[in-house]
């Protein structure tokens, strides 16, 4: 049988239209051989006899599996939708089968294999009796049988095929026949031929499906399944795993929906790729597109701050680098590269994968081989060509670990927010200028069944929920996802040098006949052990409009440099639509010409001042989230909106500055007051100049808009300056 | 001169009216001999040559002092009030003199002594030229000369006399004369004879004054100063340090103003007592009142949770056991007792005092001698007789570290809040049912000069800002401090046993003709790895009233078991006075007869449900702090108020239950729903009975109100029970 399998495999490889190389080292017939190989198992068996993290992780998992397999096997007839009993039971079943399979391989104790076998046989008895799931969505093209949607069915297959592979050697031929004929084959066929629209879809749902079916192809020696998984059911290459790798990631490995979804999508990519690498190394899957998969893992790490992902789009804000998907990703990345920077991340993840790569990571960490992982300032080009705008990360360590996230990025499909050119600011581990993320209490039944809350549509996705310009109280693209997906901002430039990092993005399709352009710069002022963030937002329209620029901050308002007119005893919602209906208007003000300062204090005792350069035409509206929220679904966070009315053009200029410390425990307060005492903004040809005095030191910040990086000599206040790069900062003599 | 001094000292001791023993080991003339003695110095000099925490602390302080003494000495003419330049400069001066004095003794490097000497000489030149401070309060009876109030002057003396003692040996006789005649003597006389009303006052301001003058008495060998400090200027014992020890602490060492002020008051008590012990051990100062000073230190620790003090009265909530005053206290306590439990606290304080006791602590910690400090359930009797109500702490470790603070305590003077019988709840390190604390941003100039905010008076002190009954929207004692100080609740009983802890307090003077009585019980349910807190609040009046019972919770509202009528697009303040004007009314409801549940989720992912037993006559008002707060001075925290109108009597019964976990990072949510499915409250003679079903288990909780603890047999649902203590919990067969 083994010989026969190998023969068919080779034949299939010859036939495979898109196979590039002859499959000379076909290993079908050896089990396990997906993510975990026979060689891995040998080393892992050795390692668990010793001490160290790997042995600890093994013992932990074994204890957990021992508890679980004490319970009777339960394979209920599918009945409930997401979150319901049968749904959760089938999810738990595939996880326990996978874990028990690993423990079987490592402990060589048959009871674990027997448990998996018995459960598989129960599934094999149930599956042929099932029609599509009773809780499927009406008219849905992707129902499951065990689950209400085929995404879960594909996930079940990804885990279960690995569990089957892990215990294969313990089974009789008769058992193999029952499990394959009555379970694995029908599930694989239902997941592939049974719903081409999902299987061929260039989307993360498609990735799970192709990963499950492709791995089943390796285990059951069905090379055609592998081919179809890689290159579409018709093997045209129009769909399938390879197309997904080509389309879903940018050349730098950025995933269009943002890091929250990127880490979710990562798992089937990494899992299937490891299985391909182990079975058909000649496909060089990890080298595809200049190593895009590895870049995707690395980019996911880069898109985090203090362990948490930047919460753009529909993101749950507590998700971060310790999510299991990225643990798998980092484990694979270290396995592939031996880059000890990944060990730094692995150490923070505090989880050990029981696999060959997991063993490598654990042993390296036992030997303290980790070196600091370098977080960089990067513009991640968006879209599969990397040219559909960009997600920009600026970082510095001057005055504390800081990051600016700037988003001249594409819409990011259905989970994208209408937040073109928005930004966020982070300092000393904390979110300072914030993004609401998704309005959702994951799995909390009382909160709309744990699904996305209605307020995700009515507030969180809208432009006003972000830190970017809203025109006439309507959202970008009029909140139409399709229009959003078909249009994207442009990243005009991005530069990082010793002075800091600057980027400029623009979009003219968010609103008809309105051009929005933003320049953001994170500037190092090492003499002051401090930074400032410059924000220059230009809105340019053919006709007159209202322009609003919100800033959502985390903390308590401490001071304003202008008088507030507060709505003290009665509050009203700020508007009636597009998210405005969820904002209470707490106070308003119209600062005079000059510097308008708003200072707040965060929970960790640091002050932040936004200094706006105003000329008397901006109104400041102080808001709190929570209006028209009868079920208390929203967090009551604070912000303020700078508003100009009836203008064709307006440039919002501001400086954000972290400062001082509030330490009531030790009874001291330092630098509670903004140090910026003067600031001017000047456009001079292609140059954006900001002249400011901070802590009695005068600076000139110069940004060169021109597309060339050529040397530029300019004169300011009768003094000559040379700017060799896009960004320069000059200390001036005080005057 | 030394002989002469000793003679006078012995003579003075004979004369001292209240000296109990002959001063046989008088050590006057040896320097230093206040908190730090010559013997201490020998050991400390040895220790800094080695490794360990003490040497590290020495090196840290030395580096800091080295920086400071590089600066020119500045002794400005007093001009500014609290927080201003000259105020802060003089505060820094006494700290640097004290620190430099210690470094001189340990390093034996004259430059440190010379620095202190030069600064003292500058003060000696300045002081005789000064009149009372220009920024003193008009009509104030306690102005300073260096500072606007004499409290700061006394603090200056407490530090400076120790600095002087530390460098005494380095001075020439001529320098001694100048410093003593022109500075120490005049300051001491101004602080004592110069303002008898402060010096004799039984109040923490008096403690600073007597500590400073008394220590000066030891150093300058003026035993009369010591006597007057101990027993009033007229040595009658009506005022002075001994009277303060008698009056300001309860027999258990509880300080009437609460832990925030207790730790502040502690420093001069501990400092002066150490100086007395070192100079006149025969006074047995630490044994006074059955060791009340040691009890005061211990009680300060007991009045903390997760490192922070219970924030009753005007408390800054971030103050905790690591405050420098308590570091001194714990250091002294370990020095006196060798109780290794104090080392557990010292370890958490992460600070080393450079003193003899500090060395003992550091060496013990180097040797890891700490044992867990035991936090207990205690009723701390209030008032100097311990009979003016009590501050009750209930603790348990069932289901996680929990504490209930219950406050049938006295008013606590001018910083007290009108919050009789209020409570707070803590779980797993977090505040769950909260107290606002003080409305203040300490030292933040923009927030009302860093002083107590106006909202401290208009909101934070008022009854509605706490978790206790408000009658007719007026505060306890009609918010009159004097009336509050003259009346106090009664602690009717307190018991702690294996079932949990129960206490009952009442007060009939908070409102005219209204009796308020509350029973609180923290109940262990170890089978469920959980607790519940029972709250039975009975209001009984001669005529009809409105009764409000607020509950201020930390977190996000998740669910209510009844429909809410939300004020969705417009909010109004709930009332116009007594703190109600600062509450927005967000929603209201009138739950039907039965169980009314409110569930919230805290920031750390745990759910809490308050289940109220209602009979259709309670209205629930959901509030948020922040109305009539035009300068954004208040934190926008959430709460709900249970209200009954037009009633002579009402009993509010409720059960608080922590449950489940929200973990969006790992994508699971456990027990998001309250487990209490039935509950009944029955009064049966002297028994309070609560029959409840939680997680499908039935329990009967019985509390015996009777003042005897005698055995009590009772029948409930035809079954017989025996209650031997005040509190019993019985698992029932489910029915």
XYZ file of C-alpha atoms in Angstrom, chain B residues 257-499:
243
model
C -9.462 60.402 60.522
C -8.865 57.113 58.725
C -5.774 55.430 57.255
C -4.866 58.184 54.771
C -4.343 60.616 57.651
C -3.196 57.902 60.025
C -0.072 57.213 57.979
C 0.594 60.966 57.780
C 0.281 61.372 61.549
C 2.425 58.311 62.157
C 5.794 59.832 61.235
C 6.208 62.348 64.086
C 4.824 59.801 66.558
C 7.299 57.132 65.511
C 10.203 59.580 65.184
C 9.769 61.241 68.562
C 9.037 57.920 70.273
C 12.288 56.457 68.915
C 14.162 59.513 70.212
C 12.508 59.138 73.632
C 13.321 55.427 73.682
C 16.968 56.118 72.836
C 17.349 58.921 75.352
C 15.081 57.832 78.156
C 14.274 54.165 77.764
C 12.872 54.181 81.282
C 9.851 56.052 79.952
C 8.857 52.856 78.122
C 7.172 55.001 75.526
C 6.450 52.091 73.205
C 4.650 50.261 75.984
C 2.363 53.205 76.715
C -1.344 52.263 76.575
C -0.569 48.598 76.069
C 1.724 49.405 73.144
C -0.671 51.697 71.291
C 2.016 53.107 69.010
C 2.953 49.704 67.697
C -0.736 48.923 67.311
C -1.142 52.144 65.337
C 1.571 51.052 62.919
C 0.024 47.623 62.571
C -3.486 49.008 62.131
C -2.274 51.268 59.328
C -1.095 48.169 57.497
C -4.335 46.317 58.221
C -6.282 49.213 56.731
C -4.902 48.531 53.279
C -5.898 46.258 50.428
C -3.523 45.207 47.681
C -1.046 47.795 48.896
C -3.440 50.775 48.938
C -5.203 52.290 51.928
C -8.973 52.000 52.118
C -9.849 55.440 50.726
C -12.359 56.592 53.315
C -12.801 60.301 54.029
C -10.564 62.824 52.239
C -8.165 60.252 50.839
C -5.998 60.335 47.718
C -6.624 56.863 46.392
C -3.108 56.042 45.241
C -1.660 56.295 48.730
C -0.649 53.008 50.244
C 1.741 51.012 52.319
C 4.768 52.255 50.389
C 4.362 55.826 51.676
C 7.516 56.973 53.426
C 5.727 57.484 56.758
C 4.723 53.844 56.879
C 8.171 52.757 55.739
C 9.480 54.457 58.869
C 6.665 52.878 60.879
C 7.256 49.340 59.644
C 11.006 49.758 60.113
C 10.487 50.802 63.723
C 7.935 48.029 64.285
C 10.357 45.368 63.107
C 13.125 46.937 65.190
C 10.942 46.678 68.277
C 9.328 43.294 67.725
C 11.489 41.235 65.345
C 8.156 40.071 63.910
C 9.086 38.707 60.492
C 5.582 39.444 59.185
C 6.633 43.104 59.049
C 9.425 42.103 56.688
C 6.760 40.976 54.212
C 5.408 44.534 54.210
C 8.924 46.026 54.175
C 9.683 43.967 51.090
C 6.622 45.367 49.327
C 7.631 48.886 50.351
C 10.902 48.541 48.416
C 12.584 51.278 50.424
C 15.351 51.098 53.002
C 15.636 53.588 55.849
C 19.226 54.502 56.743
C 18.912 53.971 60.483
C 19.695 51.257 63.006
C 16.288 49.665 62.536
C 16.596 50.166 58.795
C 19.790 48.142 58.875
C 18.069 45.353 60.797
C 15.273 45.262 58.210
C 17.683 45.334 55.263
C 19.803 42.530 56.652
C 16.752 40.427 57.464
C 15.459 40.913 53.924
C 18.885 40.069 52.524
C 18.512 36.810 54.409
C 14.947 36.377 53.144
C 13.577 36.098 56.644
C 10.169 37.519 55.749
C 7.040 35.493 56.507
C 3.569 36.314 55.177
C 1.960 39.236 56.959
C -1.498 38.190 58.055
C -4.365 40.441 57.024
C -7.303 39.771 59.333
C -11.003 40.486 59.679
C -11.185 43.092 62.422
C -13.579 45.656 63.843
C -11.415 48.610 64.777
C -13.252 50.438 67.557
C -13.296 54.173 66.864
C -12.636 57.053 69.242
C -10.049 57.188 72.014
C -12.121 54.753 74.079
C -12.717 52.501 71.060
C -16.444 52.740 71.643
C -17.478 55.432 69.155
C -18.537 53.026 66.455
C -15.969 51.063 64.507
C -14.289 50.677 61.162
C -14.880 47.081 60.124
C -12.682 45.090 57.760
C -13.860 41.683 56.525
C -11.501 39.498 54.537
C -11.506 36.142 52.844
C -9.390 34.187 50.407
C -12.246 32.030 49.121
C -12.424 32.518 45.358
C -9.676 35.132 45.407
C -8.410 37.804 47.791
C -11.477 39.775 48.889
C -12.286 42.487 51.391
C -15.355 44.325 52.587
C -14.885 47.629 54.353
C -17.883 48.603 56.478
C -18.004 51.995 58.136
C -20.161 52.369 61.220
C -17.329 54.688 62.296
C -17.221 58.195 63.721
C -17.063 61.334 61.576
C -13.278 61.728 61.676
C -13.128 65.518 62.068
C -12.946 68.008 59.205
C -11.691 65.515 56.657
C -14.504 63.093 57.454
C -17.240 62.248 54.949
C -20.969 62.046 55.633
C -21.042 58.360 54.944
C -22.234 56.562 58.039
C -22.641 52.806 57.483
C -21.198 52.951 53.956
C -19.290 50.031 52.534
C -16.751 49.126 49.870
C -15.945 45.832 48.222
C -12.645 44.593 46.814
C -11.889 41.463 44.808
C -8.728 40.050 43.262
C -6.784 43.224 43.801
C -9.435 45.581 42.447
C -11.941 48.050 43.827
C -15.416 46.792 42.903
C -17.915 48.754 44.999
C -16.078 51.996 45.346
C -15.659 55.142 47.381
C -14.884 58.346 45.517
C -12.180 59.372 47.992
C -11.178 63.018 47.947
C -11.907 65.274 44.972
C -8.397 66.567 44.542
C -5.481 66.549 42.124
C -2.646 66.917 44.602
C -0.228 69.673 43.589
C -1.739 70.098 40.118
C -1.890 73.879 39.907
C -4.541 73.903 37.156
C -6.892 71.964 39.392
C -7.718 74.600 41.999
C -4.096 75.089 42.913
C -3.678 71.408 43.762
C -5.835 71.875 46.869
C -9.090 70.100 47.666
C -11.421 70.929 44.798
C -14.698 72.737 45.415
C -16.324 69.449 44.363
C -14.857 67.846 47.464
C -17.414 69.835 49.425
C -20.202 69.771 46.854
C -19.892 66.100 45.935
C -17.250 63.843 47.477
C -18.140 64.475 51.126
C -21.871 64.116 50.606
C -23.763 60.990 51.493
C -24.915 60.259 47.941
C -21.276 59.924 46.886
C -21.109 56.835 49.127
C -22.857 53.493 49.378
C -25.282 54.211 52.174
C -28.815 55.470 52.665
C -29.689 59.080 51.924
C -32.958 60.355 53.368
C -34.865 63.004 51.415
C -31.786 63.887 49.320
C -30.037 65.456 52.302
C -26.731 64.298 53.716
C -26.052 62.774 57.115
C -26.026 65.360 59.918
C -27.201 67.782 57.249
C -23.532 67.848 56.214
C -22.582 69.618 59.434
C -19.122 68.502 60.606
C -19.657 69.618 64.161
C -22.844 67.623 64.502
C -21.077 64.704 62.855
C -18.199 64.863 65.309
C -20.610 64.849 68.213
C -22.515 61.793 67.059
C -21.414 58.402 65.935
C -22.913 55.087 64.899
C -22.915 52.037 67.138
C -21.272 48.772 66.223
C -23.903 46.336 67.476
C -21.962 43.195 66.716
C -19.057 41.764 64.792
C -18.193 38.105 64.370
C -15.798 36.235 62.161
C -15.798 32.451 61.843
C -15.372 29.731 59.227
C -18.614 30.767 57.492
